[in-house]
Amino acid sequence: MTRQLIGIRPDHEFESVIERMRPLVGEGTQRRVYLVDGLDDVVIKESKGPFHHSNFVEWTVWHALERMREEISENEANPDLIDLFAPCIAISHSAKFLLMKRFDGPIQANEIPAKGIPFWFNDKKPSAFGKTKDGAIKIIDYGAVNFYNALNPRNRTFL
């Protein structure tokens, strides 16, 4: 069942695979993070509020990064940008639920990369980062984006 959670899916499909009887993987002000029944390589982020902004932003950012990689990877100033972010796999129709690849975290403050993090990414606390089994640092919580900085043409270099 869980392997079919790809793309945009009905909310009830996420509800049916959340392991609510086990402790939360994490919890922030906006969301709770759950394990997924039968899988240890993904988590489901459940939005707490009526407006599911953080899940929607992460889904949107992830897919923008994927598209950039496909279209302009050889011309992109930072071709490794997509490698910094935890992949989003599925989102519910309402955006209340987001299925994301799981990484170990949080990291220590001194492990946060000094370079390479996009200027528009606002949440630079250790709990926003995770680590692969090989020790690579990943951004696992990127729902806080400064859209003014990201979209402001003054922050762009034009050819």
PDB file of C-alpha atoms in Angstrom:
ATOM      1  CA  MET A   1       0.000   0.000   0.000  1.00  0.00           C
ATOM      2  CA  THR A   2       2.657   2.557   1.041  1.00  0.00           C
ATOM      3  CA  ARG A   3       4.748   2.139  -2.083  1.00  0.00           C
ATOM      4  CA  GLN A   4       1.732   3.435  -4.020  1.00  0.00           C
ATOM      5  CA  LEU A   5       1.915   6.753  -2.150  1.00  0.00           C
ATOM      6  CA  ILE A   6       3.593   8.676  -4.934  1.00  0.00           C
ATOM      7  CA  GLY A   7       2.565  12.082  -6.206  1.00  0.00           C
ATOM      8  CA  ILE A   8      -0.686  13.694  -5.106  1.00  0.00           C
ATOM      9  CA  ARG A   9      -2.947  11.264  -3.229  1.00  0.00           C
ATOM     10  CA  PRO A  10      -6.141  11.320  -1.108  1.00  0.00           C
ATOM     11  CA  ASP A  11      -5.673  12.202   2.561  1.00  0.00           C
ATOM     12  CA  HIS A  12      -7.108   8.896   3.829  1.00  0.00           C
ATOM     13  CA  GLU A  13      -4.294   6.948   2.156  1.00  0.00           C
ATOM     14  CA  PHE A  14      -1.783   8.716   4.404  1.00  0.00           C
ATOM     15  CA  GLU A  15      -3.949   8.279   7.514  1.00  0.00           C
ATOM     16  CA  SER A  16      -4.052   4.527   6.961  1.00  0.00           C
ATOM     17  CA  VAL A  17      -0.254   4.048   7.052  1.00  0.00           C
ATOM     18  CA  ILE A  18       0.780   6.381   9.896  1.00  0.00           C
ATOM     19  CA  GLU A  19       2.065   4.470  12.924  1.00  0.00           C
ATOM     20  CA  ARG A  20       0.234   6.460  15.598  1.00  0.00           C
ATOM     21  CA  MET A  21       0.865   3.877  18.313  1.00  0.00           C
ATOM     22  CA  ARG A  22       4.625   4.468  18.191  1.00  0.00           C
ATOM     23  CA  PRO A  23       6.363   7.607  19.467  1.00  0.00           C
ATOM     24  CA  LEU A  24       6.601  10.559  17.114  1.00  0.00           C
ATOM     25  CA  VAL A  25       9.809  10.892  15.118  1.00  0.00           C
ATOM     26  CA  GLY A  26       9.606  14.619  15.752  1.00  0.00           C
ATOM     27  CA  GLU A  27       7.288  17.514  16.415  1.00  0.00           C
ATOM     28  CA  GLY A  28       7.526  21.223  15.732  1.00  0.00           C
ATOM     29  CA  THR A  29       5.192  24.164  16.016  1.00  0.00           C
ATOM     30  CA  GLN A  30       3.569  23.439  12.639  1.00  0.00           C
ATOM     31  CA  ARG A  31       3.777  19.658  12.188  1.00  0.00           C
ATOM     32  CA  ARG A  32       4.101  16.184  13.712  1.00  0.00           C
ATOM     33  CA  VAL A  33       6.401  13.621  12.097  1.00  0.00           C
ATOM     34  CA  TYR A  34       5.378   9.953  12.092  1.00  0.00           C
ATOM     35  CA  LEU A  35       6.893   6.646  11.102  1.00  0.00           C
ATOM     36  CA  VAL A  36       5.195   4.769   8.283  1.00  0.00           C
ATOM     37  CA  ASP A  37       3.802   1.274   8.749  1.00  0.00           C
ATOM     38  CA  GLY A  38       6.230  -1.257   7.281  1.00  0.00           C
ATOM     39  CA  LEU A  39       8.812   1.249   6.023  1.00  0.00           C
ATOM     40  CA  ASP A  40      11.805   2.709   7.795  1.00  0.00           C
ATOM     41  CA  ASP A  41      13.142   4.926   4.991  1.00  0.00           C
ATOM     42  CA  VAL A  42      10.291   7.468   4.915  1.00  0.00           C
ATOM     43  CA  VAL A  43       8.247   9.631   7.299  1.00  0.00           C
ATOM     44  CA  ILE A  44       4.890  11.349   7.090  1.00  0.00           C
ATOM     45  CA  LYS A  45       4.667  14.966   8.180  1.00  0.00           C
ATOM     46  CA  GLU A  46       1.191  15.895   9.402  1.00  0.00           C
ATOM     47  CA  SER A  47       0.280  19.567   9.532  1.00  0.00           C
ATOM     48  CA  LYS A  48      -1.336  20.657  12.803  1.00  0.00           C
ATOM     49  CA  GLY A  49      -3.154  23.758  11.621  1.00  0.00           C
ATOM     50  CA  PRO A  50      -5.980  24.469   9.224  1.00  0.00           C
ATOM     51  CA  PHE A  51      -3.592  25.893   6.610  1.00  0.00           C
ATOM     52  CA  HIS A  52      -0.943  23.370   5.568  1.00  0.00           C
ATOM     53  CA  HIS A  53       1.647  25.873   4.398  1.00  0.00           C
ATOM     54  CA  SER A  54       4.856  24.039   5.354  1.00  0.00           C
ATOM     55  CA  ASN A  55       3.947  20.824   3.545  1.00  0.00           C
ATOM     56  CA  PHE A  56       2.877  22.747   0.460  1.00  0.00           C
ATOM     57  CA  VAL A  57       6.108  24.796   0.463  1.00  0.00           C
ATOM     58  CA  GLU A  58       8.330  21.720   0.807  1.00  0.00           C
ATOM     59  CA  TRP A  59       6.469  19.947  -2.004  1.00  0.00           C
ATOM     60  CA  THR A  60       6.755  23.032  -4.234  1.00  0.00           C
ATOM     61  CA  VAL A  61      10.447  23.634  -3.488  1.00  0.00           C
ATOM     62  CA  TRP A  62      11.316  19.970  -4.064  1.00  0.00           C
ATOM     63  CA  HIS A  63       9.598  19.868  -7.435  1.00  0.00           C
ATOM     64  CA  ALA A  64      11.148  23.177  -8.501  1.00  0.00           C
ATOM     65  CA  LEU A  65      14.585  21.752  -7.645  1.00  0.00           C
ATOM     66  CA  GLU A  66      13.853  18.589  -9.630  1.00  0.00           C
ATOM     67  CA  ARG A  67      12.773  20.624 -12.633  1.00  0.00           C
ATOM     68  CA  MET A  68      15.894  22.805 -12.463  1.00  0.00           C
ATOM     69  CA  ARG A  69      18.046  19.696 -12.349  1.00  0.00           C
ATOM     70  CA  GLU A  70      16.341  18.318 -15.446  1.00  0.00           C
ATOM     71  CA  GLU A  71      16.310  21.546 -17.459  1.00  0.00           C
ATOM     72  CA  ILE A  72      19.364  23.583 -16.539  1.00  0.00           C
ATOM     73  CA  SER A  73      21.691  21.407 -14.502  1.00  0.00           C
ATOM     74  CA  GLU A  74      24.714  22.148 -16.663  1.00  0.00           C
ATOM     75  CA  ASN A  75      24.097  25.900 -16.444  1.00  0.00           C
ATOM     76  CA  GLU A  76      23.039  26.078 -12.814  1.00  0.00           C
ATOM     77  CA  ALA A  77      25.368  27.938 -10.458  1.00  0.00           C
ATOM     78  CA  ASN A  78      24.871  25.242  -7.811  1.00  0.00           C
ATOM     79  CA  PRO A  79      24.158  21.897  -9.523  1.00  0.00           C
ATOM     80  CA  ASP A  80      24.343  20.116  -6.164  1.00  0.00           C
ATOM     81  CA  LEU A  81      21.501  22.177  -4.691  1.00  0.00           C
ATOM     82  CA  ILE A  82      18.973  19.362  -5.013  1.00  0.00           C
ATOM     83  CA  ASP A  83      21.350  17.042  -3.135  1.00  0.00           C
ATOM     84  CA  LEU A  84      21.006  19.235  -0.025  1.00  0.00           C
ATOM     85  CA  PHE A  85      17.284  18.574   0.359  1.00  0.00           C
ATOM     86  CA  ALA A  86      15.357  15.544   1.588  1.00  0.00           C
ATOM     87  CA  PRO A  87      13.194  14.283  -1.292  1.00  0.00           C
ATOM     88  CA  CYS A  88       9.414  14.680  -1.137  1.00  0.00           C
ATOM     89  CA  ILE A  89       7.628  11.602  -2.451  1.00  0.00           C
ATOM     90  CA  ALA A  90       3.905  12.290  -2.019  1.00  0.00           C
ATOM     91  CA  ILE A  91       1.501  14.916  -0.731  1.00  0.00           C
ATOM     92  CA  SER A  92      -2.157  14.616   0.193  1.00  0.00           C
ATOM     93  CA  HIS A  93      -4.904  16.452  -1.674  1.00  0.00           C
ATOM     94  CA  SER A  94      -5.299  18.934   1.185  1.00  0.00           C
ATOM     95  CA  ALA A  95      -1.510  19.157   1.824  1.00  0.00           C
ATOM     96  CA  LYS A  96      -2.160  18.039   5.415  1.00  0.00           C
ATOM     97  CA  PHE A  97       0.183  15.070   4.853  1.00  0.00           C
ATOM     98  CA  LEU A  98       3.585  14.921   3.186  1.00  0.00           C
ATOM     99  CA  LEU A  99       5.603  11.738   2.602  1.00  0.00           C
ATOM    100  CA  MET A 100       9.333  12.434   2.692  1.00  0.00           C
ATOM    101  CA  LYS A 101      12.525  10.407   2.681  1.00  0.00           C
ATOM    102  CA  ARG A 102      13.770   9.818   6.219  1.00  0.00           C
ATOM    103  CA  PHE A 103      17.217  10.808   7.478  1.00  0.00           C
ATOM    104  CA  ASP A 104      18.815  10.695  10.906  1.00  0.00           C
ATOM    105  CA  GLY A 105      18.598  13.957  12.782  1.00  0.00           C
ATOM    106  CA  PRO A 106      18.868  16.418  14.220  1.00  0.00           C
ATOM    107  CA  ILE A 107      22.524  17.208  13.691  1.00  0.00           C
ATOM    108  CA  GLN A 108      24.854  19.208  15.916  1.00  0.00           C
ATOM    109  CA  ALA A 109      25.059  22.979  15.360  1.00  0.00           C
ATOM    110  CA  ASN A 110      28.694  22.701  14.237  1.00  0.00           C
ATOM    111  CA  GLU A 111      27.653  20.266  11.478  1.00  0.00           C
ATOM    112  CA  ILE A 112      25.446  22.805   9.673  1.00  0.00           C
ATOM    113  CA  PRO A 113      27.212  23.562   6.379  1.00  0.00           C
ATOM    114  CA  ALA A 114      28.838  26.993   6.294  1.00  0.00           C
ATOM    115  CA  LYS A 115      28.386  27.280   2.525  1.00  0.00           C
ATOM    116  CA  GLY A 116      25.963  26.088  -0.106  1.00  0.00           C
ATOM    117  CA  ILE A 117      22.693  26.632   1.764  1.00  0.00           C
ATOM    118  CA  PRO A 118      20.349  28.810  -0.318  1.00  0.00           C
ATOM    119  CA  PHE A 119      19.955  32.381   0.946  1.00  0.00           C
ATOM    120  CA  TRP A 120      16.158  32.013   0.807  1.00  0.00           C
ATOM    121  CA  PHE A 121      16.119  29.090   3.263  1.00  0.00           C
ATOM    122  CA  ASN A 122      15.245  30.586   6.672  1.00  0.00           C
ATOM    123  CA  ASP A 123      15.323  27.723   9.184  1.00  0.00           C
ATOM    124  CA  LYS A 124      18.974  27.059   9.922  1.00  0.00           C
ATOM    125  CA  LYS A 125      18.621  25.400  13.320  1.00  0.00           C
ATOM    126  CA  PRO A 126      20.033  21.862  13.845  1.00  0.00           C
ATOM    127  CA  SER A 127      16.576  20.245  13.900  1.00  0.00           C
ATOM    128  CA  ALA A 128      16.030  21.341  10.274  1.00  0.00           C
ATOM    129  CA  PHE A 129      18.912  19.116   9.168  1.00  0.00           C
ATOM    130  CA  GLY A 130      19.473  15.383   9.035  1.00  0.00           C
ATOM    131  CA  LYS A 131      22.239  13.065   7.992  1.00  0.00           C
ATOM    132  CA  THR A 132      22.520  10.159   5.561  1.00  0.00           C
ATOM    133  CA  LYS A 133      24.116   6.899   6.651  1.00  0.00           C
ATOM    134  CA  ASP A 134      27.238   8.081   4.794  1.00  0.00           C
ATOM    135  CA  GLY A 135      27.324  11.304   6.823  1.00  0.00           C
ATOM    136  CA  ALA A 136      26.059  13.713   4.149  1.00  0.00           C
ATOM    137  CA  ILE A 137      23.983  16.580   5.555  1.00  0.00           C
ATOM    138  CA  LYS A 138      20.422  17.025   4.234  1.00  0.00           C
ATOM    139  CA  ILE A 139      17.840  19.734   4.848  1.00  0.00           C
ATOM    140  CA  ILE A 140      14.853  17.819   6.225  1.00  0.00           C
ATOM    141  CA  ASP A 141      12.642  20.772   7.180  1.00  0.00           C
ATOM    142  CA  TYR A 142      12.454  23.413   4.478  1.00  0.00           C
ATOM    143  CA  GLY A 143       8.940  24.697   4.939  1.00  0.00           C
ATOM    144  CA  ALA A 144      10.261  28.131   5.956  1.00  0.00           C
ATOM    145  CA  VAL A 145      11.235  29.981   2.806  1.00  0.00           C
ATOM    146  CA  ASN A 146      11.723  33.718   2.451  1.00  0.00           C
ATOM    147  CA  PHE A 147       9.828  34.202  -0.796  1.00  0.00           C
ATOM    148  CA  TYR A 148      10.755  37.884  -0.928  1.00  0.00           C
ATOM    149  CA  ASN A 149      14.424  36.924  -1.144  1.00  0.00           C
ATOM    150  CA  ALA A 150      13.784  34.014  -3.480  1.00  0.00           C
ATOM    151  CA  LEU A 151      11.682  36.009  -5.943  1.00  0.00           C
ATOM    152  CA  ASN A 152      13.321  39.446  -5.721  1.00  0.00           C
ATOM    153  CA  PRO A 153      15.017  40.162  -9.078  1.00  0.00           C
ATOM    154  CA  ARG A 154      17.741  42.105  -7.243  1.00  0.00           C
ATOM    155  CA  ASN A 155      18.969  38.797  -5.864  1.00  0.00           C
ATOM    156  CA  ARG A 156      19.529  37.339  -9.322  1.00  0.00           C
ATOM    157  CA  THR A 157      22.526  37.419 -11.580  1.00  0.00           C
ATOM    158  CA  PHE A 158      21.470  37.798 -15.179  1.00  0.00           C
ATOM    159  CA  LEU A 159      23.559  36.651 -18.137  1.00  0.00           C
TER     160      LEU A 159
END
